[in-house]
Coordinates of C-alpha atoms in Angstrom, one line a residue:
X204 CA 0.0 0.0 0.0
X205 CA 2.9 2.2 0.5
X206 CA 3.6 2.7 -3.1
X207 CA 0.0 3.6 -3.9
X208 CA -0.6 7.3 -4.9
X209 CA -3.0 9.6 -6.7
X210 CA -1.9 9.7 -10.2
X211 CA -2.6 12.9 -11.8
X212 CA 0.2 12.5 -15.1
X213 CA 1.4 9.6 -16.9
X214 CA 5.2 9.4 -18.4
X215 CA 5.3 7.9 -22.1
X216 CA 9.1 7.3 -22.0
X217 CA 8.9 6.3 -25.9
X218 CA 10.4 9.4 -27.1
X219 CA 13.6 9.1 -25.2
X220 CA 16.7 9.0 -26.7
X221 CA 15.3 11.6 -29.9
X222 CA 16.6 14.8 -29.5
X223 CA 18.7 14.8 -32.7
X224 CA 15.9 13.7 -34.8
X225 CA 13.0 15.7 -33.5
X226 CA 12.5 18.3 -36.1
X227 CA 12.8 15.5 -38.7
X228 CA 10.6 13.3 -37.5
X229 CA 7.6 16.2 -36.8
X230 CA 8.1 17.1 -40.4
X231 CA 8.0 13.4 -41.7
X232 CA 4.7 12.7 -38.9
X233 CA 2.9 16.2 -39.7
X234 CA 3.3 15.4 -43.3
X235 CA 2.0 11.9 -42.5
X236 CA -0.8 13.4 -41.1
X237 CA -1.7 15.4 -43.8
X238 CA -1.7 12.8 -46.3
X239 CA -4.3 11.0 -44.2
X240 CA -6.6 13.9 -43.7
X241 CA -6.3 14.4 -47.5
X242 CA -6.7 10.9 -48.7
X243 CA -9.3 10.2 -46.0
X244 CA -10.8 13.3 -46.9
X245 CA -11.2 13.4 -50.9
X246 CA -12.9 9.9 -50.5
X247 CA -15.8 11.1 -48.0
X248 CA -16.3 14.8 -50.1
X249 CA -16.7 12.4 -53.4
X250 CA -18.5 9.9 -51.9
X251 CA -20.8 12.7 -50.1
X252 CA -21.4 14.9 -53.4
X253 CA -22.2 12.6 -55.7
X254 CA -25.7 11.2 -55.6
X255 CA -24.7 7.9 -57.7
X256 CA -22.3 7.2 -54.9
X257 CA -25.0 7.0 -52.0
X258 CA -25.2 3.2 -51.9
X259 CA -24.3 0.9 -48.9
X260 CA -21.0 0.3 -50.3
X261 CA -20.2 3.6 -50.4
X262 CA -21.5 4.4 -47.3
X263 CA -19.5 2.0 -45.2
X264 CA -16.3 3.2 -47.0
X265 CA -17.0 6.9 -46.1
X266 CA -17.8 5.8 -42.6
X267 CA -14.4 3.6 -42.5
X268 CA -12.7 7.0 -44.3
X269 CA -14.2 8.8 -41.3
X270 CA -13.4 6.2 -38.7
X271 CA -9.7 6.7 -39.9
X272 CA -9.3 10.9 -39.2
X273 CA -11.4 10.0 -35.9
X274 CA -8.5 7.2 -34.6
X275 CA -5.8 9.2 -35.9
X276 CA -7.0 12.4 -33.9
X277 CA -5.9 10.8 -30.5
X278 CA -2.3 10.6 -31.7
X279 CA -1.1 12.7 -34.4
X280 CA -1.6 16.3 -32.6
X281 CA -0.5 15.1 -29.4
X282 CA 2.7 13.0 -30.8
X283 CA 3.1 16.4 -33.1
X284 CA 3.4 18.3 -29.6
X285 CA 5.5 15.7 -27.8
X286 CA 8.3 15.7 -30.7
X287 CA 8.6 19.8 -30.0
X288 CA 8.7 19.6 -25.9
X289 CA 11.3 18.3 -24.0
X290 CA 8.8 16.5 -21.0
X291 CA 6.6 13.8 -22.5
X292 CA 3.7 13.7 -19.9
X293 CA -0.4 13.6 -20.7
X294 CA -2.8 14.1 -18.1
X295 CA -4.7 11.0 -16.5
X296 CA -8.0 11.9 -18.1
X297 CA -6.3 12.5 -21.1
X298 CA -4.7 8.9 -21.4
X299 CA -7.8 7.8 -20.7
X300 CA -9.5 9.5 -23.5
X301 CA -6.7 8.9 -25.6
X302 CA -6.7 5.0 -24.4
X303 CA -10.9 5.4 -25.5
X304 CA -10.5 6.9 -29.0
X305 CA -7.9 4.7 -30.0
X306 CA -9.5 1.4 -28.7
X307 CA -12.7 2.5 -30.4
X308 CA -11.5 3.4 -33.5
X309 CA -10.2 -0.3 -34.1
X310 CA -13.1 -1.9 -32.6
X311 CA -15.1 0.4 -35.2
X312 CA -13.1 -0.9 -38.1
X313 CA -13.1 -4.0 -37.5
X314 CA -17.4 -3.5 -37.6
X315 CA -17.3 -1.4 -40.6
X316 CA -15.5 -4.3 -42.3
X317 CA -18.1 -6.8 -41.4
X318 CA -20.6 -5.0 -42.4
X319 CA -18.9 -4.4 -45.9
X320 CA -18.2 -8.4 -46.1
X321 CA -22.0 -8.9 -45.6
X322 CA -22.6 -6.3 -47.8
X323 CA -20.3 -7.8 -50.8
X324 CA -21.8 -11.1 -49.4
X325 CA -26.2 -10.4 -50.4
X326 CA -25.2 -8.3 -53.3
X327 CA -23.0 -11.2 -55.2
X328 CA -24.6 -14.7 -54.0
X329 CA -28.2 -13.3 -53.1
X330 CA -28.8 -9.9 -55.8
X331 CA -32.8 -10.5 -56.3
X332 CA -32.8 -9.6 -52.6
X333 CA -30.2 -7.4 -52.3
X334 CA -32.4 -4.1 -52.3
X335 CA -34.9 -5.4 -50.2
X336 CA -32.5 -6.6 -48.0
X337 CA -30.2 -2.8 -47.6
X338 CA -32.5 -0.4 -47.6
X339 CA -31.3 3.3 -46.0
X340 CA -33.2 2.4 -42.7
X341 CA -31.2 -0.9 -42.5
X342 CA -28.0 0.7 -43.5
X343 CA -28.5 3.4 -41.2
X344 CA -29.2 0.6 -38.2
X345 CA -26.2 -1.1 -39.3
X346 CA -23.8 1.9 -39.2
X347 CA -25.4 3.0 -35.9
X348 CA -24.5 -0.6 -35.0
X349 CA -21.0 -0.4 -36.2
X350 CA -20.2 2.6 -34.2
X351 CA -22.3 2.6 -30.7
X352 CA -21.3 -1.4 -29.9
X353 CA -17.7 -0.4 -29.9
X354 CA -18.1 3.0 -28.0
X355 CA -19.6 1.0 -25.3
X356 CA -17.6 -1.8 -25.2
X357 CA -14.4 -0.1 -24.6
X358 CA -16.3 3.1 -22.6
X359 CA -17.1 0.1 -20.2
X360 CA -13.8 -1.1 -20.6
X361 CA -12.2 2.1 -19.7
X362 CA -14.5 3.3 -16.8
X363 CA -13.7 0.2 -15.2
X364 CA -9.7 1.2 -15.8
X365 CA -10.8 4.6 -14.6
X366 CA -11.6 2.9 -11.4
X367 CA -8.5 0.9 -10.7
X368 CA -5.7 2.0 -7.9
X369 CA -2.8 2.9 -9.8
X370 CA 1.1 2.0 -8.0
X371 CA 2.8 3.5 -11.3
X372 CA 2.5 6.5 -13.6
X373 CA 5.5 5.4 -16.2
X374 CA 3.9 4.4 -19.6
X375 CA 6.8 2.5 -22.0
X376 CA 5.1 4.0 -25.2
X377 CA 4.3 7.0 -27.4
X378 CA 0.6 7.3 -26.2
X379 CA -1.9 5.5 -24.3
X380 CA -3.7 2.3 -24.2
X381 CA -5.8 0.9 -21.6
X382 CA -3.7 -2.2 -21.3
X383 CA -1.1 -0.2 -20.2
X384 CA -2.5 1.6 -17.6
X385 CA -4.4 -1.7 -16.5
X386 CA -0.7 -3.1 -16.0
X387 CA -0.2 0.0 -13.5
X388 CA -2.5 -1.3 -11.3
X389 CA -1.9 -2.7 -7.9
X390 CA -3.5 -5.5 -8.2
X391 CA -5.7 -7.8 -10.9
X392 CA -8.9 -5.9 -12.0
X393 CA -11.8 -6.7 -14.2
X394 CA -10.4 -4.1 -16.9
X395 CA -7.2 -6.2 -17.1
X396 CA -9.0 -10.1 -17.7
X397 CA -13.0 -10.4 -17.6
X398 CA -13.7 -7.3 -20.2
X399 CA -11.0 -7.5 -22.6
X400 CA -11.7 -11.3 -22.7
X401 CA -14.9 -10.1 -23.8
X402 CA -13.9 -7.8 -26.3
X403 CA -11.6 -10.1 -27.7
X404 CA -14.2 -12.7 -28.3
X405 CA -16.7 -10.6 -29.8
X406 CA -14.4 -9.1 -32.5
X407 CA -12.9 -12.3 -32.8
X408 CA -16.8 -13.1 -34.1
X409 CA -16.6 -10.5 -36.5
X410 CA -13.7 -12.4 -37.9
X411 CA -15.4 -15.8 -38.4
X412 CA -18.4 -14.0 -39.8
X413 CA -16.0 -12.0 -42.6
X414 CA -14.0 -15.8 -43.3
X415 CA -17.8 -17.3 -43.9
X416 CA -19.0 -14.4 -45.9
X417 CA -15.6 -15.0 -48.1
X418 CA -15.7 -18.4 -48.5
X419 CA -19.1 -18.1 -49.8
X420 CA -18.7 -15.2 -52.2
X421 CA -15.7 -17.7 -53.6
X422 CA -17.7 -20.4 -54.1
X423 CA -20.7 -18.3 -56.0
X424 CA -18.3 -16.5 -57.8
X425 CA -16.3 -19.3 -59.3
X426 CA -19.4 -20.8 -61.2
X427 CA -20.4 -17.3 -62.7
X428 CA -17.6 -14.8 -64.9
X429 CA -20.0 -12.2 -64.2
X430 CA -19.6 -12.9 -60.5
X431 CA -16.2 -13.5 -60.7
X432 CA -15.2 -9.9 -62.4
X433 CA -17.6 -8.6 -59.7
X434 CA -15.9 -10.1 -57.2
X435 CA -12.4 -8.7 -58.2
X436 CA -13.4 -5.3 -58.2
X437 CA -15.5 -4.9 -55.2
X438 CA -14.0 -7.6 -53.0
X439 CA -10.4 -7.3 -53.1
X440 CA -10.2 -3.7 -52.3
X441 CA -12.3 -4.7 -49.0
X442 CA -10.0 -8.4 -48.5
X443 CA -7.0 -5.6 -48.4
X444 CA -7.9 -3.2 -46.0
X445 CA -9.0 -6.2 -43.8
X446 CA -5.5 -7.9 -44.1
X447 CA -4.2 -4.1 -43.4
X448 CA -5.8 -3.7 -40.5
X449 CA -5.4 -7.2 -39.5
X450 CA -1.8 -7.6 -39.7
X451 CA -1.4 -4.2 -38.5
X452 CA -3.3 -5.2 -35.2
X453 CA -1.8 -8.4 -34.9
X454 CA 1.6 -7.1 -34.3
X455 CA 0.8 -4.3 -32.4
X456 CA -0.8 -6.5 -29.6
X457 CA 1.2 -9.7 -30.1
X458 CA 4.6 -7.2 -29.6
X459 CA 3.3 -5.3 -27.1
X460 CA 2.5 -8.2 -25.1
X461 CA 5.4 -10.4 -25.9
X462 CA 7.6 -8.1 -26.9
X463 CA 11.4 -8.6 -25.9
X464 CA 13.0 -5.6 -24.0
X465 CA 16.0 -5.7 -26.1
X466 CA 14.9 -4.5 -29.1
X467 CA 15.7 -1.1 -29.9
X468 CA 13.2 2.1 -29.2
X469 CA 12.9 3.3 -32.8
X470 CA 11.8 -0.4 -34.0
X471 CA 9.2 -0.2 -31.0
X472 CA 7.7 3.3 -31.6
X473 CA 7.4 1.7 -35.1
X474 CA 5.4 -1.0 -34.1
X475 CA 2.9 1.2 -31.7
X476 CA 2.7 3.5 -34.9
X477 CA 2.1 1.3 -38.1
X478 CA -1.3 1.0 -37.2
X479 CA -2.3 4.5 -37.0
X480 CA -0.8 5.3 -40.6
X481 CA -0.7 2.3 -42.6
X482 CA -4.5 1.7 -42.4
X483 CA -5.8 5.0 -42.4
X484 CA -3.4 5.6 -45.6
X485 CA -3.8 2.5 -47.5
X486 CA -8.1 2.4 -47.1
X487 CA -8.7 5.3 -49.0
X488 CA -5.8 4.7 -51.5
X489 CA -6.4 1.3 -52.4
X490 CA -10.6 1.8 -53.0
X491 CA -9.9 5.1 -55.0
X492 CA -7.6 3.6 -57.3
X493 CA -9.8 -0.1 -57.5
X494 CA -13.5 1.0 -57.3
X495 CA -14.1 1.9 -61.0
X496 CA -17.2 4.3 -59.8
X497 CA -14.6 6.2 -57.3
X498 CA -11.9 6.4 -59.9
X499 CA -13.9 7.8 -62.5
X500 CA -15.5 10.8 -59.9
X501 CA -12.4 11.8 -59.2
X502 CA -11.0 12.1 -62.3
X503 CA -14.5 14.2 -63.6
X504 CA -13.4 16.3 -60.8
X505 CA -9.6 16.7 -61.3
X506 CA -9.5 17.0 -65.4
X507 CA -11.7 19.6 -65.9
X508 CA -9.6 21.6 -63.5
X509 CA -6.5 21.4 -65.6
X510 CA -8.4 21.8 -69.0
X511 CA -8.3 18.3 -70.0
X512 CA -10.6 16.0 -71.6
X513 CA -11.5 12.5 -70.5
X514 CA -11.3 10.0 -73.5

């Protein structure tokens, strides 16, 4: 009990060891940052303006476009900050928050991606139903969906974290995660094993559901060109953001948990960033250049700009 105190301001210790690189590394992060606003950003203004684009599909992807500036918000401005100061502190409310929006935003892609894989899934093996089936109100329930069941799984998760008696205030990262701060704890708490277990399980559902949806559309889509082609231009764009996000979380937890201690900071501020600028990068890139409907807006907006024609 001796070592338990009111903690009022964490230490993120990942920026140690920097201070010939800072200015370097804020320009490379803050231009970083405004690649994903502008990436993130030209897909939701195409996908909001033009009236051909308001379809389920599109919907999802502006909402996973949006998801992306949302996550990305927690870090980038604070990180930005950090790399200029010479104490790397945040606030205990502010880990917290920072701890919520970044748990969320994952938890939120991970949704959006299932509903996409459904979405792929009634529009290729069952199209006579497909309208019936996605109609705005159902969409609009299923986006609601995608976004509240994650802010209350991890607001429960962190309000029970909130409550926990802290014996440490020393963070061994670049921002906040409520793992962390459930290690700090003096003793085992249900933030640290009953609701992440849940958490786990639950997205861990939406992972079996995407593999059935998959193996499904493949075996509809083999018997049928039609299908097929479909299939390669609406499907694969979604089957790589998944395996970006994916891989992305995979290492992030499976090194932060097993991590070895010998490995140097830089490759560890690496791994806590990847996923908070290869997905929200990647997304947007990868369904503007593939998505024929996406491709072609943009170009109807940029060539008439520079006095071209489109052939």
């Amino acid at each position: 009990m001796d070592n338990v105190s009111v903690v009022t301001v964490f230490t993120l210790s990942g920026l140690s060891g920097i201070a010939n690189y800072r200015v370097i590394l804020f320009v490379l992060t803050l231009l970083c940052y405004c690649v994903i606003w502008l990436v993130n950003l030209t897909i939701i203004v195409t996908v909001i303006l033009d009236k051909s684009l308001h379809e389920p599909m599109y919907i999802f992807l502006c909402n996973l476009c949006f998801n992306g500036l949302y996550g990305t918000a927690a870090f980038y401005p604070k990180f930005l900050y950090d790399l200029l100061s010479t104490t790397h502190v945040i606030s205990y409310a502010g880990c917290l928050l920072q701890g919520f929006v970044l748990h969320s935003s994952v938890s939120a892609d991970c949704s959006l991606l299932a509903l996409m894989a459904y979405d792929r899934y009634v529009a290729i093996c069952r199209p006579l139903v497909y309208h019936s089936l996605m109609t705005t109100q159902r969409v609009c329930i299923f986006v609601c969906f995608a976004w509240l069941t994650p802010f209350s799984l991890i607001l429960m998760s962190t309000i029970t974290t909130a409550t926990s008696r802290l014996c440490g205030s020393h963070i061994q990262r670049i921002y906040c995660i409520n793992w962390l701060i459930a290690n700090l704890a003096c003793s085992a708490s249900v933030a640290k094993i009953v609701i992440p277990a849940f958490n786990y399980t639950f997205y861990f559902g939406h992972a079996v559901f995407i593999f059935w949806s998959y193996v499904h559309l493949i075996k509809t889509c083999q018997s049928s060109k039609e299908n097929w082609n479909k299939f390669m231009q609406t499907c694969v764009p979604h089957l790589f953001s998944l395996a970006v996000v994916v891989v992305s979380f995979l290492f992030d937890m499976l090194y932060m948990r097993f991590g070895s201690k010998e490995i140097p900071q830089s490759f560890e501020n690496f791994m806590a960033m990847e996923i908070l600028f290869i997905p929200p990068i990647i997304n947007p890139l990868i369904y503007g250049f593939k998505l024929t409907q996406i491709r072609n807006r943009l170009k109807k907006k940029k060539l008439p700009e520079l006095g071209l024609s489109i052939p």
